[in-house]
Coordinates of C-alpha atoms and ligand atoms in Angstrom, one line a residue:
M1 CA -14.7 70.3 43.6
I2 CA -12.8 67.2 43.6
H3 CA -15.6 64.9 43.3
H4 CA -17.0 67.0 40.3
A5 CA -13.4 67.7 38.7
R6 CA -12.6 63.3 38.9
S7 CA -15.9 63.0 37.1
I8 CA -15.1 65.2 34.0
L9 CA -12.2 64.1 34.0
L10 CA -12.8 59.8 34.2
A11 CA -15.3 60.9 31.4
T12 CA -13.1 62.1 28.9
T13 CA -11.1 59.1 29.6
A14 CA -13.8 56.7 29.2
A15 CA -14.0 57.6 25.5
L16 CA -10.7 56.8 24.4
L17 CA -10.4 53.8 26.4
A18 CA -10.9 50.3 25.7
P19 CA -14.3 48.8 28.4
S20 CA -11.7 47.1 30.8
M21 CA -9.6 49.9 31.0
V22 CA -12.8 52.4 32.0
H23 CA -13.7 49.7 34.5
A24 CA -10.7 49.6 36.6
A25 CA -10.1 53.3 36.6
R26 CA -13.7 54.3 37.9
T27 CA -12.9 50.9 40.3
D28 CA -9.3 52.6 41.5
E29 CA -8.0 49.0 40.6
A30 CA -4.4 50.8 40.3
G31 CA -5.3 52.2 44.8
V32 CA -4.2 56.1 43.4
T33 CA -6.8 57.8 46.0
E34 CA -5.3 56.0 49.0
Y35 CA -2.8 58.1 47.9
Q36 CA -4.9 61.2 48.4
A37 CA -3.5 62.6 52.1
T38 CA 0.0 61.8 50.7
V39 CA -0.1 64.2 47.9
E40 CA -1.8 66.7 49.6
Q41 CA 0.6 66.6 52.1
I42 CA 4.2 67.4 48.9
L43 CA 1.6 69.7 47.8
A44 CA 1.5 71.7 51.2
T45 CA 5.0 70.8 52.0
S46 CA 6.1 72.2 48.2
L47 CA 4.5 76.0 49.1
S48 CA 5.9 76.2 52.6
E49 CA 9.0 74.7 52.6
G50 CA 9.9 73.9 48.6
Q51 CA 13.5 74.6 47.3
A52 CA 13.1 75.0 43.7
Y53 CA 13.3 78.6 43.6
D54 CA 16.2 78.6 45.5
L55 CA 17.9 76.2 43.9
L56 CA 17.5 78.3 40.6
S57 CA 18.8 81.3 42.4
E58 CA 21.9 79.5 43.4
L59 CA 22.2 78.1 39.3
C60 CA 21.1 81.3 37.6
H61 CA 24.5 82.8 39.9
V62 CA 26.8 79.9 40.1
A63 CA 26.0 80.0 36.1
P64 CA 24.0 82.1 33.6
R65 CA 25.7 81.6 30.6
R66 CA 25.6 77.3 29.9
L67 CA 25.7 76.8 27.0
S68 CA 27.6 73.4 25.7
G69 CA 31.1 73.8 25.4
S70 CA 31.7 77.2 27.2
P71 CA 32.9 77.3 31.0
G72 CA 29.4 78.0 32.5
A73 CA 28.7 74.1 30.6
A74 CA 31.4 73.9 33.2
A75 CA 30.4 75.3 36.5
A76 CA 26.4 74.0 35.7
T77 CA 27.4 70.4 36.2
A78 CA 30.3 71.0 38.8
W79 CA 27.5 72.7 41.1
A80 CA 24.3 70.5 39.8
K81 CA 27.0 67.5 41.3
K82 CA 27.3 69.1 44.5
T83 CA 24.2 69.9 45.0
L84 CA 22.5 66.5 44.4
R85 CA 25.3 65.3 47.0
E86 CA 24.4 68.3 49.8
L87 CA 20.9 66.8 49.7
G88 CA 21.9 63.8 50.3
F89 CA 21.4 61.9 46.8
E90 CA 22.4 58.3 45.9
N91 CA 24.3 56.7 43.1
I92 CA 25.3 60.2 41.7
R93 CA 27.1 60.0 38.9
L94 CA 28.4 62.2 35.9
E95 CA 27.8 60.2 32.4
D96 CA 30.3 61.8 29.2
V97 CA 28.8 63.3 26.6
T98 CA 29.8 64.2 23.4
V99 CA 28.1 68.3 22.9
P100 CA 28.9 70.9 20.2
H101 CA 30.7 74.3 20.6
W102 CA 29.2 76.8 18.9
V103 CA 30.2 80.7 20.2
R104 CA 28.6 83.4 19.8
G105 CA 31.2 86.3 19.1
D106 CA 31.6 89.5 19.8
V107 CA 30.2 91.2 17.1
G108 CA 26.1 91.1 15.5
E109 CA 24.2 93.2 14.6
V110 CA 21.5 94.3 11.4
R111 CA 21.6 97.8 10.4
F112 CA 19.2 99.7 7.6
A113 CA 21.2 100.9 4.6
E114 CA 18.6 101.4 2.9
P115 CA 15.9 103.5 2.9
P116 CA 18.6 106.1 2.3
E117 CA 16.2 108.5 5.7
L118 CA 17.0 105.2 8.2
S119 CA 20.7 104.4 6.7
G120 CA 22.4 103.2 10.2
D121 CA 19.8 102.8 12.6
H122 CA 19.4 99.1 14.3
V123 CA 17.3 96.5 13.8
P124 CA 17.2 94.2 17.6
M125 CA 19.1 91.0 16.4
L126 CA 20.8 87.5 17.7
A127 CA 23.0 85.6 15.7
L128 CA 21.8 81.3 15.7
G129 CA 23.3 78.9 17.2
G130 CA 24.3 77.5 14.6
S131 CA 25.4 79.9 12.2
I132 CA 28.2 81.0 10.4
G133 CA 29.8 84.5 11.0
T134 CA 29.6 87.3 8.1
P135 CA 33.3 88.3 7.0
D136 CA 34.8 91.8 9.0
E137 CA 32.5 94.5 7.0
G138 CA 29.5 92.0 6.8
L139 CA 26.8 91.1 4.4
T140 CA 24.9 94.1 2.5
A141 CA 22.4 93.4 0.7
E142 CA 18.1 94.2 -0.1
V143 CA 16.2 92.0 1.7
I144 CA 12.9 89.8 -0.3
L145 CA 10.0 88.5 2.1
A146 CA 8.3 85.4 2.6
D147 CA 6.3 85.1 4.0
G148 CA 7.2 81.2 5.7
L149 CA 9.1 78.4 4.5
D150 CA 7.9 76.6 2.4
A151 CA 7.6 80.7 0.7
V152 CA 11.2 81.0 0.1
A153 CA 11.1 78.4 -2.6
E154 CA 8.6 80.1 -4.5
L155 CA 10.8 83.2 -4.3
G156 CA 13.4 81.1 -7.3
E157 CA 16.0 83.5 -8.7
Q158 CA 14.3 86.8 -7.1
A159 CA 15.8 85.8 -4.2
R160 CA 19.6 85.5 -5.7
G161 CA 22.2 87.5 -4.2
K162 CA 19.8 88.8 -1.4
I163 CA 18.7 88.4 2.3
V164 CA 15.6 86.2 2.9
L165 CA 13.7 87.2 5.6
L166 CA 11.4 84.8 7.3
N167 CA 8.6 86.7 8.4
R168 CA 5.6 84.3 9.1
P169 CA 4.2 84.7 12.9
M170 CA 3.4 82.2 15.1
D171 CA -0.2 82.1 15.3
P172 CA -1.8 83.6 18.0
S173 CA -5.6 82.1 17.8
L174 CA -3.8 78.7 19.1
V175 CA -4.0 78.6 23.0
S176 CA -1.1 76.7 23.7
T177 CA 2.2 78.6 22.6
F178 CA 4.0 75.3 21.8
D179 CA 1.5 74.5 19.9
A180 CA 2.2 77.7 17.7
Y181 CA 6.1 77.9 17.6
G182 CA 5.6 74.2 16.3
G183 CA 3.5 75.6 13.6
A184 CA 6.2 78.5 12.9
V185 CA 9.6 76.9 14.3
S186 CA 10.9 75.1 11.0
Q187 CA 11.4 78.9 9.5
R188 CA 14.4 79.1 12.0
S189 CA 15.8 75.6 11.9
R190 CA 16.0 75.3 8.4
G191 CA 15.8 78.6 7.1
A192 CA 19.1 79.0 6.4
I193 CA 18.8 75.9 3.7
E194 CA 15.7 77.1 1.7
A195 CA 17.3 80.5 1.3
A196 CA 20.5 79.3 0.6
K197 CA 18.9 76.8 -2.3
V198 CA 17.3 80.3 -3.8
G199 CA 20.8 81.5 -4.0
A200 CA 20.0 84.0 -1.3
V201 CA 23.3 85.8 0.2
A202 CA 22.4 86.0 4.4
A203 CA 18.8 84.5 6.3
L204 CA 17.0 85.9 8.6
V205 CA 14.4 85.5 10.7
R206 CA 11.3 86.9 12.4
S207 CA 11.5 86.1 16.0
M208 CA 10.0 83.1 18.2
T209 CA 7.4 84.4 19.8
P210 CA 3.7 85.6 19.4
G211 CA 4.7 89.0 21.6
H212 CA 5.2 92.4 19.7
D213 CA 8.2 93.5 21.2
D214 CA 11.8 94.9 20.8
I215 CA 13.5 91.5 22.2
P216 CA 15.1 89.1 19.7
H217 CA 15.3 85.0 20.2
T218 CA 18.0 83.1 19.2
G219 CA 17.2 79.3 18.9
A220 CA 19.0 76.3 16.9
M221 CA 19.7 76.6 13.5
H222 CA 21.1 73.9 10.7
Y223 CA 22.7 73.8 7.4
A224 CA 21.9 70.9 4.9
E225 CA 25.0 68.1 3.4
G226 CA 25.9 69.9 0.0
I227 CA 24.4 73.4 0.4
P228 CA 25.9 76.4 0.6
K229 CA 26.2 77.4 4.3
I230 CA 25.0 81.1 4.4
P231 CA 24.5 83.6 8.1
F232 CA 21.1 83.4 9.8
A233 CA 20.0 85.7 12.5
A234 CA 16.9 86.0 14.1
V235 CA 15.6 89.8 14.4
S236 CA 12.9 91.5 16.9
T237 CA 8.8 91.2 15.7
N238 CA 8.7 94.7 15.8
G239 CA 12.1 95.1 14.5
A240 CA 10.2 92.5 11.6
D241 CA 7.3 94.3 11.1
H242 CA 8.4 97.7 10.5
I243 CA 11.2 96.1 7.6
A244 CA 8.5 94.4 5.7
S245 CA 6.0 97.4 6.5
L246 CA 8.9 99.5 4.6
I247 CA 8.9 97.0 1.6
E248 CA 5.6 96.3 1.6
S249 CA 4.9 100.0 1.4
G250 CA 7.1 100.1 -2.1
K251 CA 10.1 101.3 -0.6
R252 CA 13.6 99.1 -1.3
V253 CA 15.5 97.8 2.2
V254 CA 18.9 97.4 1.8
L255 CA 20.6 95.5 5.4
N256 CA 24.0 94.9 6.8
L257 CA 24.6 92.5 8.7
R258 CA 27.2 91.4 10.7
Q259 CA 28.1 88.4 13.4
N260 CA 30.8 86.7 13.9
C261 CA 30.5 83.8 15.3
R262 CA 31.9 80.0 14.6
T263 CA 31.4 76.3 15.3
L264 CA 34.5 75.3 17.5
P265 CA 36.0 71.3 17.7
D266 CA 33.0 69.1 19.5
T267 CA 33.8 69.0 23.2
E268 CA 32.9 67.0 26.2
G269 CA 29.4 67.7 28.4
H270 CA 27.9 65.6 30.9
N271 CA 24.7 64.3 32.0
V272 CA 24.2 65.0 35.7
I273 CA 22.4 62.1 37.3
G274 CA 21.3 61.0 41.1
E275 CA 19.4 59.0 42.4
L276 CA 16.3 57.9 45.4
V277 CA 16.4 54.0 46.1
G278 CA 13.8 52.4 45.2
R279 CA 12.6 50.6 48.4
E280 CA 10.8 47.3 46.9
S281 CA 12.2 47.5 43.6
P282 CA 15.2 49.7 42.8
E283 CA 15.6 48.1 39.8
E284 CA 12.4 49.6 38.7
I285 CA 13.4 53.3 37.7
L286 CA 11.3 56.4 37.2
V287 CA 13.6 59.4 35.4
V288 CA 13.0 62.6 36.2
G289 CA 14.8 65.8 34.6
G290 CA 15.2 68.9 32.4
H291 CA 18.2 70.2 30.6
L292 CA 20.9 72.1 32.5
D293 CA 22.5 73.9 29.0
A294 CA 20.6 77.3 28.6
W295 CA 21.4 79.6 25.1
D296 CA 23.9 81.9 25.8
V297 CA 21.9 84.6 26.6
G298 CA 19.8 85.9 29.3
E299 CA 20.0 83.2 32.6
G300 CA 17.8 80.5 30.8
A301 CA 15.9 80.7 34.3
H302 CA 12.5 79.4 32.6
D303 CA 14.3 77.4 29.4
D304 CA 15.7 75.5 31.8
G305 CA 17.4 75.8 34.7
G306 CA 14.2 76.1 36.4
G307 CA 12.6 72.5 34.9
C308 CA 16.2 71.1 36.5
C309 CA 15.2 72.8 39.4
Q310 CA 11.9 70.9 40.0
A311 CA 13.2 68.1 38.9
I312 CA 16.1 67.5 41.2
E313 CA 13.8 69.2 43.9
A314 CA 10.6 67.1 43.4
V315 CA 12.9 63.7 44.8
R316 CA 14.7 66.1 47.2
L317 CA 10.6 66.4 48.6
I318 CA 9.4 63.5 48.9
K319 CA 12.7 62.5 50.6
S320 CA 12.3 65.5 52.8
L321 CA 8.7 63.9 54.1
G322 CA 10.5 60.5 55.0
L323 CA 9.0 58.7 52.1
R324 CA 11.1 55.9 50.1
P325 CA 8.6 54.8 47.5
R326 CA 8.7 50.9 46.1
R327 CA 10.8 52.0 43.0
T328 CA 14.3 53.8 41.6
L329 CA 13.8 57.7 41.5
R330 CA 16.3 58.7 39.0
V331 CA 16.8 63.3 38.4
V332 CA 18.6 63.1 35.4
L333 CA 19.8 66.6 33.7
F334 CA 21.0 66.5 30.2
A335 CA 23.4 67.9 28.8
N336 CA 23.1 69.7 25.4
E337 CA 19.2 69.9 24.7
E338 CA 19.6 73.7 22.7
N339 CA 22.1 72.4 20.0
G340 CA 22.4 69.0 19.6
L341 CA 20.6 66.2 22.5
G342 CA 23.8 65.4 22.5
G343 CA 22.4 64.5 26.0
G344 CA 19.2 62.6 25.6
N345 CA 21.0 60.3 23.1
A346 CA 23.7 60.2 25.5
Y347 CA 21.8 58.8 27.9
L348 CA 20.1 56.3 25.9
A349 CA 23.1 55.2 24.0
A350 CA 24.5 54.4 28.2
H351 CA 21.2 52.6 29.8
R352 CA 19.7 51.4 26.8
N353 CA 20.2 47.5 28.9
E354 CA 18.1 48.8 31.0
M355 CA 15.4 50.1 28.8
G356 CA 13.1 47.7 29.7
R357 CA 13.4 48.7 33.3
H358 CA 12.2 51.8 32.7
V359 CA 8.8 52.4 33.9
L360 CA 7.9 56.8 33.0
A361 CA 10.0 59.9 31.8
L362 CA 9.0 62.9 32.8
E363 CA 10.4 66.4 32.2
S364 CA 10.3 69.8 32.7
D365 CA 11.0 71.8 30.0
S366 CA 7.9 74.1 28.8
G367 CA 8.5 76.6 31.6
C368 CA 8.0 77.2 35.6
F369 CA 4.7 78.8 35.2
T370 CA 1.1 78.2 37.2
P371 CA 1.1 74.2 37.1
R372 CA -1.6 73.0 35.0
G373 CA -0.9 69.5 34.5
F374 CA 0.7 66.9 32.2
T375 CA 1.1 66.1 28.5
T376 CA 1.6 62.4 28.3
D377 CA 1.8 59.0 25.7
A378 CA 0.7 56.9 27.6
N379 CA -1.0 53.5 26.3
P380 CA -4.4 53.2 27.3
E381 CA -4.2 51.8 30.9
A382 CA -1.1 53.7 31.6
F383 CA -3.2 57.3 30.8
A384 CA -6.1 55.4 33.0
I385 CA -3.9 55.6 36.2
L386 CA -2.2 58.2 35.1
S387 CA -5.5 60.2 34.8
S388 CA -6.5 59.2 38.5
V389 CA -3.3 60.7 40.4
S390 CA -4.3 64.6 37.9
A391 CA -7.8 63.8 39.7
L392 CA -5.5 64.2 43.2
L393 CA -3.9 67.4 41.4
A394 CA -7.6 69.0 40.0
N395 CA -7.5 70.8 44.1
A396 CA -4.5 72.5 42.9
G397 CA -5.2 73.7 39.3
A398 CA -3.3 70.9 38.2
G399 CA -5.4 68.3 36.8
L400 CA -4.8 68.2 33.6
L401 CA -4.1 65.3 32.1
E402 CA -3.7 65.9 27.9
P403 CA -2.2 63.4 25.0
G404 CA 1.1 65.2 24.0
G405 CA 4.8 64.5 24.5
G406 CA 7.4 64.5 27.3
G407 CA 9.9 66.3 26.8
A408 CA 13.3 66.4 24.0
D409 CA 16.4 65.2 26.4
I410 CA 13.7 62.3 27.2
G411 CA 12.6 61.6 23.4
P412 CA 15.1 59.3 22.4
M413 CA 12.7 56.7 24.8
K414 CA 9.6 57.1 23.3
A415 CA 11.1 54.1 20.9
E416 CA 12.2 51.6 23.7
G417 CA 8.4 52.2 25.0
V418 CA 9.4 54.4 28.2
V419 CA 6.0 56.2 28.5
Q420 CA 6.3 59.7 28.0
L421 CA 5.2 62.4 30.3
G422 CA 5.5 66.5 30.6
Y423 CA 5.5 68.7 32.6
L424 CA 2.6 71.4 31.2
P425 CA 2.3 74.8 33.1
D426 CA 0.2 77.8 31.5
S427 CA 2.0 78.5 28.2
Q428 CA 1.3 82.1 27.8
R429 CA 4.3 83.5 28.9
Y430 CA 6.7 81.2 27.7
F431 CA 7.8 82.7 24.3
D432 CA 7.9 86.4 26.1
L433 CA 11.2 85.2 26.8
H434 CA 12.5 81.9 25.4
H435 CA 16.3 82.5 24.4
T436 CA 16.0 85.5 25.0
H437 CA 18.6 87.8 27.3
E438 CA 15.4 88.4 29.5
D439 CA 14.6 84.5 31.1
T440 CA 16.3 85.8 34.1
L441 CA 15.0 84.0 37.8
D442 CA 13.6 87.7 37.9
K443 CA 10.8 86.5 36.1
V444 CA 10.5 83.5 37.9
S445 CA 8.1 83.2 40.3
P446 CA 9.2 81.3 43.5
R447 CA 5.4 79.7 44.0
E448 CA 4.8 79.3 40.8
I449 CA 8.2 77.2 40.5
N450 CA 8.1 75.3 43.9
L451 CA 3.9 74.0 43.2
G452 CA 4.9 73.0 39.7
A453 CA 7.4 71.2 41.9
G454 CA 5.3 69.4 44.2
V455 CA 3.0 68.6 41.6
M456 CA 5.7 66.9 40.0
A457 CA 6.8 65.5 43.4
A458 CA 3.1 64.0 44.1
M459 CA 2.4 62.6 40.5
L460 CA 6.1 60.8 40.5
Y461 CA 5.3 58.9 43.8
V462 CA 2.3 58.1 43.1
I463 CA 3.5 56.2 39.9
A464 CA 7.0 55.3 41.9
D465 CA 4.9 54.1 45.0
L466 CA 2.1 51.6 43.3
P467 CA 2.0 48.3 44.2
T468 CA 1.4 47.5 40.7
T469 CA 3.9 48.8 37.3
L470 CA 2.6 51.7 35.3
P471 CA 2.0 49.2 31.8
R472 CA 4.8 50.2 29.1
N473 CA 3.6 50.9 25.8
D474 CA 4.2 48.9 23.3
V475 CA 7.6 49.5 20.9
K476 CA 7.5 50.7 17.8
Ligands
ZN501 ZN1 14.3 74.0 26.8

């Protein structure tokens, strides 16, 4: 089975590569296959003695709400630093990050005013992060539908004085829910801008999920210079469908939106860093991380507490087996991914002088479901090497290596030629709970998150320990 899966992977890879690279992969000049027994030991230990789930349980208990600027964010930072120390990491430090400070407030509701038979009924909603509030009595206006962001401009004068509901569903035909999210999320990020341009007084967006339920999904939204700021909130998919069906049947729908969220002055957050220093080439660095901040609903268990705990656990696992790779493994728990990317940008700014020695950056920020493999933007030579490691993970069901990015927090390093690697779990259930009250510890499987950490540990260890350094990408 292993041999068969590997041949397929190599055949796929071969189509993408120059002949010399194919030769390198086939003959395993990099020496990857020598790590097979170690990889198997790492994976087995991740399942029998893994601690990713236990770490996540602690984090969700200590700091269930940890949006940038909140007391929970500070508690999460303190927990992470203490945890890295207790686990014996080296060079532990906090690095300053300036972060936005948005607070949801204690009022958030959408209620029908018309049709009369529904007057007073609630539609499940959450204010979007960054949105302004409404007047105390709320905003009451007729609703007009838009099938996606581009459709808003086409509404023109019809939208003036109204509430625009951006209601384009995520494409259910796509296998990757991340692809479907990517195709729909501009409605959430830019909906208030486009709606304000055509004179709307507020905007609502269909929650970013392929599901049909009563759960609203929050997330980041933006305003633009020179465009009026209007309140913006997400409604559940069932709620959006209900509103749309009423309008499509010819009824006039009037809603009252009330929310008292607001933005406070910027404040201070931190990236949390700890290392396992390399035994031979300590100056060469492999980053592994996730983002420690999370939306202020649920516990941010899958997004991205679990990813942070997998990053910590991947390195802890390697240490626990008495392994110290040639190169340095650096855990970075980033601040402020959700509403600013302050942590990823601050990391690059603080470490620009050592970017040339960053071999690889790996992020887990796609949930902690069953591991399937990785995504990467690696150049063909590096891709062939990563692909050889993936082949060692095929028995664990994690042998995929697909073209793609690594993660938002490590994204700023892409322009510096740092190969991006993203942990790729099964994506089917992630958007059931992404950015919702439902993203809690009980939705995480201990075996899935621990095996995922093992898969990350195996990939990291081999790349950090190979005799030759993974080739960097060209700097754009
Ligand atoms: Zn995330």
